[in-house]
Short mmCIF file of C-alpha atoms and ligand atoms in Angstrom, two decimals:
data_model
loop_
_atom_site.label_atom_id
_atom_site.label_comp_id
_atom_site.label_asym_id
_atom_site.label_seq_id
_atom_site.Cartn_x
_atom_site.Cartn_y
_atom_site.Cartn_z
CA MET X 1 44.59 -169.88 82.15
CA ALA X 2 41.46 -172.01 82.96
CA LYS X 3 41.50 -175.37 84.73
CA ILE X 4 38.75 -177.27 82.81
CA LEU X 5 37.38 -180.34 84.27
CA VAL X 6 35.32 -182.21 81.71
CA ILE X 7 32.92 -185.17 82.99
CA GLY X 8 33.57 -188.29 80.78
CA GLU X 9 30.43 -190.96 79.82
CA ILE X 10 31.29 -193.76 79.83
CA SER X 11 28.75 -196.69 77.78
CA ASP X 12 29.16 -200.25 78.54
CA GLY X 13 31.89 -200.07 80.21
CA LYS X 14 33.78 -198.17 77.10
CA LEU X 15 34.20 -194.42 76.65
CA ASN X 16 31.58 -192.60 75.05
CA SER X 17 32.23 -190.90 71.86
CA ALA X 18 30.61 -187.46 73.44
CA THR X 19 33.32 -187.59 75.39
CA ALA X 20 35.95 -186.23 72.40
CA LYS X 21 33.64 -183.54 71.84
CA VAL X 22 33.82 -182.04 74.99
CA VAL X 23 37.35 -182.09 74.72
CA ALA X 24 37.00 -180.77 72.09
CA ALA X 25 34.94 -178.33 73.56
CA ALA X 26 37.33 -177.58 76.15
CA LYS X 27 39.99 -177.24 73.79
CA GLN X 28 38.58 -173.99 72.11
CA ILE X 29 37.92 -172.96 75.63
CA GLY X 30 41.91 -172.96 76.29
CA GLY X 31 43.60 -174.08 79.05
CA GLU X 32 44.84 -177.28 81.15
CA ILE X 33 41.84 -180.37 80.49
CA VAL X 34 41.58 -183.52 82.84
CA VAL X 35 39.17 -185.72 82.23
CA ALA X 36 37.28 -187.15 85.06
CA LEU X 37 35.71 -190.76 85.41
CA LEU X 38 33.53 -192.41 87.67
CA GLY X 39 32.39 -195.87 87.36
CA SER X 40 33.54 -198.77 89.71
CA ASP X 41 36.02 -199.77 86.57
CA VAL X 42 36.65 -197.65 84.42
CA GLY X 43 39.94 -198.70 83.54
CA ALA X 44 39.33 -199.63 79.92
CA ALA X 45 37.10 -196.03 79.24
CA ALA X 46 40.55 -194.39 81.62
CA THR X 47 42.97 -195.81 79.12
CA GLU X 48 41.17 -194.60 75.94
CA ALA X 49 40.42 -191.00 77.57
CA ALA X 50 44.74 -190.67 78.16
CA THR X 51 44.60 -191.03 74.45
CA LEU X 52 42.01 -187.83 73.26
CA ASP X 53 44.39 -185.45 72.24
CA GLY X 54 44.82 -182.19 74.64
CA VAL X 55 43.52 -184.29 77.71
CA THR X 56 46.61 -183.61 80.66
CA LYS X 57 44.97 -185.87 82.93
CA VAL X 58 42.71 -188.58 83.62
CA LEU X 59 40.90 -189.04 86.62
CA LYS X 60 39.57 -192.51 87.83
CA VAL X 61 36.58 -192.17 90.75
CA GLU X 62 36.14 -195.98 91.01
CA THR X 63 33.83 -197.18 93.95
CA ALA X 64 31.18 -199.36 94.41
CA ALA X 65 28.53 -197.07 94.48
CA ASN X 66 29.38 -195.70 91.24
CA LYS X 67 28.57 -198.89 88.87
CA ASP X 68 24.82 -197.82 88.22
CA ILE X 69 25.10 -194.00 86.72
CA LEU X 70 22.94 -192.16 89.37
CA ALA X 71 22.84 -188.45 89.01
CA ALA X 72 21.56 -187.64 92.45
CA THR X 73 25.03 -190.25 93.03
CA TYR X 74 27.69 -188.18 91.00
CA ALA X 75 26.71 -185.09 91.72
CA PRO X 76 28.32 -184.10 94.91
CA GLN X 77 31.20 -186.20 94.46
CA ILE X 78 31.93 -183.87 90.68
CA VAL X 79 31.14 -180.96 93.56
CA GLU X 80 34.28 -182.29 95.17
CA LEU X 81 36.41 -183.00 92.47
CA ALA X 82 35.53 -179.25 90.58
CA SER X 83 37.29 -177.41 93.59
CA GLY X 84 40.52 -175.15 91.86
CA TYR X 85 38.56 -176.08 88.57
CA SER X 86 37.21 -172.66 86.44
CA HIS X 87 34.99 -175.31 84.36
CA VAL X 88 33.06 -178.40 84.91
CA LEU X 89 31.71 -179.64 81.02
CA PHE X 90 29.70 -182.59 80.46
CA PRO X 91 28.62 -184.03 76.99
CA GLY X 92 24.87 -182.79 76.14
CA THR X 93 23.32 -186.03 76.06
CA ALA X 94 20.78 -187.47 78.66
CA PHE X 95 23.81 -188.26 80.81
CA GLY X 96 25.11 -184.74 80.56
CA LYS X 97 21.67 -183.38 80.84
CA ASP X 98 20.92 -185.44 84.06
CA THR X 99 23.47 -184.28 86.02
CA ALA X 100 24.89 -181.08 85.21
CA PRO X 101 21.88 -179.19 86.51
CA ARG X 102 22.82 -180.84 89.99
CA VAL X 103 26.16 -179.62 90.27
CA SER X 104 25.64 -176.39 88.98
CA ALA X 105 22.51 -176.39 92.06
CA LYS X 106 25.16 -177.30 94.57
CA LEU X 107 28.23 -174.82 93.24
CA GLY X 108 25.25 -172.16 93.06
CA VAL X 109 25.79 -171.10 90.11
CA GLN X 110 23.97 -170.39 86.57
CA GLN X 111 23.92 -173.33 83.99
CA VAL X 112 25.33 -172.56 80.59
CA SER X 113 23.65 -175.39 78.33
CA ASP X 114 24.34 -176.23 74.92
CA ILE X 115 27.44 -174.68 74.59
CA MET X 116 27.89 -174.16 70.38
CA VAL X 117 30.97 -171.81 70.25
CA ALA X 118 33.85 -170.56 72.84
CA HIS X 119 34.66 -167.14 72.30
CA SER X 120 36.78 -167.23 75.10
CA PRO X 121 36.93 -168.81 78.59
CA THR X 122 33.94 -166.70 79.85
CA SER X 123 31.60 -166.06 76.60
CA PHE X 124 29.71 -168.46 74.56
CA ASP X 125 27.33 -168.86 72.03
CA ARG X 126 24.02 -171.33 72.63
CA PRO X 127 20.90 -171.77 70.91
CA THR X 128 17.82 -170.55 71.96
CA TYR X 129 14.08 -170.76 70.73
CA ALA X 130 14.28 -174.40 69.58
CA GLY X 131 17.85 -173.33 67.34
CA ASN X 132 15.88 -170.88 65.28
CA ALA X 133 17.97 -167.76 66.97
CA ILE X 134 22.01 -168.08 68.44
CA VAL X 135 22.93 -166.19 71.97
CA THR X 136 25.61 -164.98 72.99
CA VAL X 137 26.30 -165.62 76.44
CA GLU X 138 28.62 -164.35 79.04
CA ALA X 139 29.06 -166.49 81.96
CA PRO X 140 30.33 -164.94 85.34
CA ALA X 141 33.97 -166.94 85.75
CA SER X 142 33.57 -167.13 90.02
CA PRO X 143 32.97 -170.31 91.49
CA ALA X 144 32.77 -172.02 88.23
CA ILE X 145 31.46 -172.07 84.87
CA VAL X 146 28.84 -175.09 84.82
CA ALA X 147 28.00 -175.92 80.84
CA THR X 148 26.96 -179.20 78.37
CA VAL X 149 27.68 -179.17 75.05
CA ARG X 150 25.79 -179.20 71.93
CA LEU X 151 27.78 -182.44 70.31
CA ALA X 152 26.66 -181.51 67.02
CA SER X 153 28.25 -178.29 66.93
CA PHE X 154 32.34 -179.98 67.87
CA THR X 155 34.46 -182.57 65.88
CA ALA X 156 36.05 -185.00 68.30
CA VAL X 157 39.28 -184.74 69.25
CA GLY X 158 41.61 -187.47 67.55
CA ALA X 159 44.13 -189.94 69.51
CA GLY X 160 47.19 -188.66 69.77
CA GLY X 161 48.10 -187.55 73.35
CA SER X 162 48.98 -190.03 76.30
CA ALA X 163 47.84 -188.22 80.04
CA ALA X 164 48.69 -189.67 83.27
CA ILE X 165 46.33 -191.59 85.27
CA GLU X 166 45.39 -191.23 88.57
CA SER X 167 42.79 -192.41 90.74
CA ALA X 168 40.81 -189.56 92.75
CA SER X 169 38.43 -190.34 95.83
CA THR X 170 35.94 -187.86 97.58
CA SER X 171 34.62 -187.80 101.10
CA ALA X 172 31.49 -186.62 99.62
CA ALA X 173 28.25 -187.28 101.37
CA LEU X 174 26.66 -189.79 98.86
CA PRO X 175 21.60 -189.31 99.38
CA THR X 176 20.08 -192.17 100.34
CA HIS X 177 17.00 -190.88 98.80
CA THR X 178 17.75 -192.26 95.42
CA ARG X 179 18.65 -195.90 94.50
CA PHE X 180 19.58 -197.88 91.44
CA VAL X 181 16.38 -200.20 90.86
CA SER X 182 17.13 -201.59 87.10
CA LEU X 183 18.14 -200.29 83.59
CA GLU X 184 15.98 -201.26 80.45
CA ALA X 185 17.61 -199.96 77.92
CA GLN X 186 17.13 -200.91 74.27
CA LYS X 187 19.63 -203.52 72.97
CA SER X 188 21.00 -202.78 69.42
CA GLU X 189 23.54 -203.22 66.74
CA ARG X 190 22.80 -200.16 64.82
CA PRO X 191 25.13 -197.33 65.60
CA ASP X 192 24.48 -194.52 68.05
CA LEU X 193 22.24 -192.27 66.76
CA GLN X 194 24.00 -189.22 68.12
CA ALA X 195 27.26 -190.62 66.67
CA ALA X 196 25.88 -192.09 63.47
CA ARG X 197 27.35 -190.64 60.81
CA LYS X 198 24.06 -191.98 58.17
CA VAL X 199 20.41 -191.78 59.54
CA VAL X 200 17.25 -192.75 58.43
CA SER X 201 13.81 -191.35 60.10
CA GLY X 202 10.18 -191.81 59.79
CA GLY X 203 7.43 -189.67 60.76
CA ARG X 204 3.97 -189.83 61.75
CA ALA X 205 2.88 -190.80 57.76
CA LEU X 206 4.70 -194.55 58.75
CA GLY X 207 1.28 -195.74 60.81
CA SER X 208 2.29 -198.15 62.57
CA SER X 209 5.69 -199.50 64.17
CA ASP X 210 4.93 -202.91 61.83
CA ALA X 211 4.93 -200.17 59.05
CA PHE X 212 7.93 -198.53 60.80
CA LYS X 213 10.06 -202.06 59.71
CA ILE X 214 10.63 -200.66 56.59
CA ILE X 215 12.84 -197.95 57.58
CA TYR X 216 14.68 -200.25 59.86
CA SER X 217 14.90 -201.79 56.95
CA LEU X 218 16.98 -199.19 54.82
CA ALA X 219 18.81 -198.39 57.41
CA ASP X 220 20.70 -201.79 58.22
CA LYS X 221 21.08 -201.81 54.48
CA MET X 222 22.91 -198.80 54.33
CA GLY X 223 24.61 -199.49 58.11
CA ALA X 224 22.90 -196.16 59.33
CA ALA X 225 20.90 -195.38 63.06
CA VAL X 226 17.65 -195.21 62.80
CA GLY X 227 15.20 -191.89 64.15
CA ALA X 228 12.18 -190.60 64.35
CA SER X 229 10.04 -187.45 64.47
CA ARG X 230 8.31 -187.05 67.97
CA ALA X 231 4.55 -187.48 66.45
CA ALA X 232 6.44 -190.78 65.42
CA VAL X 233 7.29 -191.73 68.79
CA ASP X 234 3.98 -190.20 70.34
CA SER X 235 1.74 -192.72 68.60
CA GLY X 236 4.13 -196.08 70.14
CA TYR X 237 5.22 -196.32 66.83
CA VAL X 238 8.76 -196.38 68.11
CA PRO X 239 10.49 -196.02 71.48
CA ASN X 240 11.16 -192.30 72.73
CA ASP X 241 15.51 -192.44 72.43
CA LEU X 242 14.90 -192.68 68.70
CA GLN X 243 13.18 -188.95 68.96
CA VAL X 244 15.08 -186.59 66.63
CA GLY X 245 14.87 -183.05 67.47
CA GLN X 246 14.38 -180.05 70.05
CA THR X 247 13.23 -182.35 72.65
CA GLY X 248 14.66 -185.39 71.45
CA LYS X 249 18.48 -185.76 70.29
CA ILE X 250 20.11 -183.10 68.18
CA ILE X 251 22.40 -184.72 65.71
CA ALA X 252 25.39 -183.92 62.97
CA PRO X 253 25.00 -186.73 60.73
CA GLU X 254 26.42 -186.99 57.02
CA LEU X 255 23.44 -188.10 56.05
CA TYR X 256 19.70 -187.33 57.28
CA ILE X 257 17.05 -189.23 55.13
CA ALA X 258 13.41 -187.86 56.34
CA ALA X 259 10.32 -190.49 55.20
CA GLY X 260 7.03 -189.02 56.06
CA ILE X 261 8.62 -186.28 58.13
CA SER X 262 6.56 -182.41 57.90
CA GLY X 263 9.30 -180.21 58.90
CA ALA X 264 8.17 -178.87 62.14
CA ILE X 265 10.65 -176.32 63.45
CA GLN X 266 11.12 -178.99 66.51
CA HIS X 267 12.15 -181.41 64.15
CA LEU X 268 14.59 -179.31 62.44
CA ALA X 269 15.93 -178.15 65.11
CA GLY X 270 17.23 -181.36 65.92
CA ILE X 271 18.81 -182.00 62.05
CA LYS X 272 20.33 -178.46 61.37
CA ASP X 273 23.75 -179.30 61.59
CA ALA X 274 23.18 -182.03 58.88
CA ARG X 275 25.66 -181.73 56.06
CA THR X 276 22.68 -183.63 53.42
CA ILE X 277 18.86 -183.82 54.18
CA VAL X 278 17.17 -185.92 51.85
CA ALA X 279 13.30 -185.63 51.90
CA ILE X 280 11.05 -188.34 50.86
CA ASN X 281 7.27 -187.07 51.39
CA LYS X 282 3.79 -187.02 49.75
CA ASP X 283 3.18 -183.50 49.79
CA ALA X 284 5.04 -180.98 47.63
CA GLU X 285 4.24 -178.43 49.94
CA ALA X 286 5.61 -180.00 52.81
CA PRO X 287 8.07 -177.37 54.92
CA ILE X 288 11.20 -180.21 55.07
CA PHE X 289 11.76 -179.70 51.53
CA GLU X 290 12.75 -176.03 52.26
CA ILE X 291 15.68 -177.40 53.93
CA ALA X 292 16.35 -180.57 52.04
CA ASP X 293 19.30 -180.40 49.60
CA TYR X 294 17.44 -183.56 48.01
CA GLY X 295 13.46 -183.81 47.74
CA LEU X 296 11.75 -186.80 46.31
CA VAL X 297 7.73 -186.11 46.17
CA ALA X 298 6.83 -189.49 46.22
CA ASP X 299 4.95 -192.07 48.54
CA LEU X 300 6.94 -193.48 50.86
CA PHE X 301 5.53 -196.85 50.94
CA THR X 302 6.52 -197.28 47.46
CA ALA X 303 10.12 -195.00 47.74
CA VAL X 304 11.66 -196.42 50.53
CA PRO X 305 12.03 -200.08 49.22
CA GLU X 306 12.72 -199.25 46.25
CA LEU X 307 15.48 -197.41 47.67
CA GLU X 308 16.72 -200.44 49.11
CA GLY X 309 16.15 -202.43 46.81
CA LYS X 310 18.69 -200.36 44.57
CA LEU X 311 21.36 -200.12 47.11
P1 FAD N 401 3.15 -184.80 60.57
O1 FAD N 401 3.29 -183.55 60.84
O2 FAD N 401 1.90 -185.38 60.47
O3 FAD N 401 3.73 -185.07 59.27
C1 FAD N 401 3.88 -186.11 58.51
C2 FAD N 401 3.91 -185.88 56.93
O4 FAD N 401 3.80 -187.03 56.60
C3 FAD N 401 3.22 -184.99 56.76
O5 FAD N 401 3.91 -183.79 55.28
C4 FAD N 401 2.92 -185.69 55.22
O6 FAD N 401 2.81 -185.20 54.08
C5 FAD N 401 3.79 -186.94 54.80
N1 FAD N 401 2.76 -187.96 54.40
C6 FAD N 401 1.83 -188.48 54.73
N2 FAD N 401 1.76 -189.81 54.54
C7 FAD N 401 2.76 -190.06 53.10
C8 FAD N 401 3.18 -191.05 52.64
N3 FAD N 401 2.87 -192.43 52.14
N4 FAD N 401 4.46 -191.06 52.19
C9 FAD N 401 5.31 -189.94 52.25
N5 FAD N 401 4.83 -188.73 52.74
C10 FAD N 401 3.73 -188.87 53.58
N6 FAD N 401 8.48 -182.56 66.67
C11 FAD N 401 9.73 -183.30 66.77
O7 FAD N 401 9.95 -184.30 65.62
N7 FAD N 401 11.25 -183.94 67.69
C12 FAD N 401 10.89 -183.32 68.67
O8 FAD N 401 11.86 -182.83 68.89
C13 FAD N 401 9.48 -182.20 68.85
N8 FAD N 401 9.95 -181.37 70.14
C14 FAD N 401 8.77 -181.05 70.33
C15 FAD N 401 8.48 -179.59 71.56
C16 FAD N 401 7.17 -179.08 71.44
C17 FAD N 401 7.40 -177.76 72.40
C18 FAD N 401 6.28 -179.37 70.85
C19 FAD N 401 4.90 -178.02 71.11
C20 FAD N 401 6.27 -179.58 69.47
C21 FAD N 401 7.31 -180.62 69.62
N9 FAD N 401 7.72 -181.58 68.61
C22 FAD N 401 8.54 -182.05 68.01
C23 FAD N 401 6.36 -182.17 67.21
C24 FAD N 401 6.54 -180.93 65.83
O9 FAD N 401 6.14 -179.54 66.25
C25 FAD N 401 5.52 -181.71 65.81
O10 FAD N 401 4.40 -182.15 65.64
C26 FAD N 401 6.42 -183.05 64.58
O11 FAD N 401 7.69 -182.94 64.06
C27 FAD N 401 5.29 -184.02 63.41
O12 FAD N 401 5.91 -185.30 63.58
P2 FAD N 401 5.87 -185.47 61.65
O13 FAD N 401 6.43 -184.58 60.75
O14 FAD N 401 6.19 -187.07 61.75
O15 FAD N 401 4.04 -185.51 61.36
#
């Protein structure tokens, strides 16, 4: 039977909602599911993780060194924790994508990235060519399978479990070459882009960070997260953690509104799982209209404020 170690993610002391999606992937693989949480005080997150449906145990790995999330510090500890497990699963977030490769390298295995479906404990679907093709891969079971989970492909498990919570420690030698200096994060009251049910995104057409305010304004009226195309990010209109797409975030909201975004394949790779796509573009030939459920051929500088006014 598979024994699966899910590496939980903690944001601001709370369990990041990505963890419940990774547990859903673990359930699809089938087997015993243990969630490991690293930090200096993970009590609240552990209590939450213990309620996730399907989790049999939660391991708290609390040390002062784990206070700040550093892949270089976490990886050797996870490698030690992974002993005896058949799978080590990470969320497909910046945290998971940063840490998983170090763990696979130390274990000497090839990482399976972006699991979309688990057909068996060793056979997985994953996207390739910017999500334009799906490949089924067979991963060697030994010594362990290290994988990241494509969050847009899984629905978070609900609460209902009551797993045991245990403290764990490792004797892993921590690196001295990497140290935490500071964290500069955007503080926002808006929903998290990767977890949001509604997202309003703007593209190059906005023209400036000042003009981008109409996207924020519509999003706030709708209680939506804000996203952007890479062109909008590269032009400096918005910070890069808002980028949606192949090299940005892969999202699966119920509603995605794309304003002034052409619909390049690299952008579409990030929104393939969105339930309803609305496109506002002044060019009726823009490729985004090929995948949009609702299309509005209009100037966004008129249409977006008008839409907001009607809400
Ligand atoms: P444009 O393609 O310039 O489109 C702007 C659109 O706005 C046009 O369709 C235009 O008709 C419309 N428009 C202009 N004015 C108005 C107006 N007033 N009202 C309404 N509509 C208007 N891109 C991503 O988004 N995410 C990624 O993760 C990503 N990763 C990439 C990775 C690689 C390896 C490469 C090579 C590219 C990647 N790109 C990514 C870039 C991608 O190819 C496109 O260049 C980018 O998505 C274009 O952004 P855009 O649609 O905002 O800009």
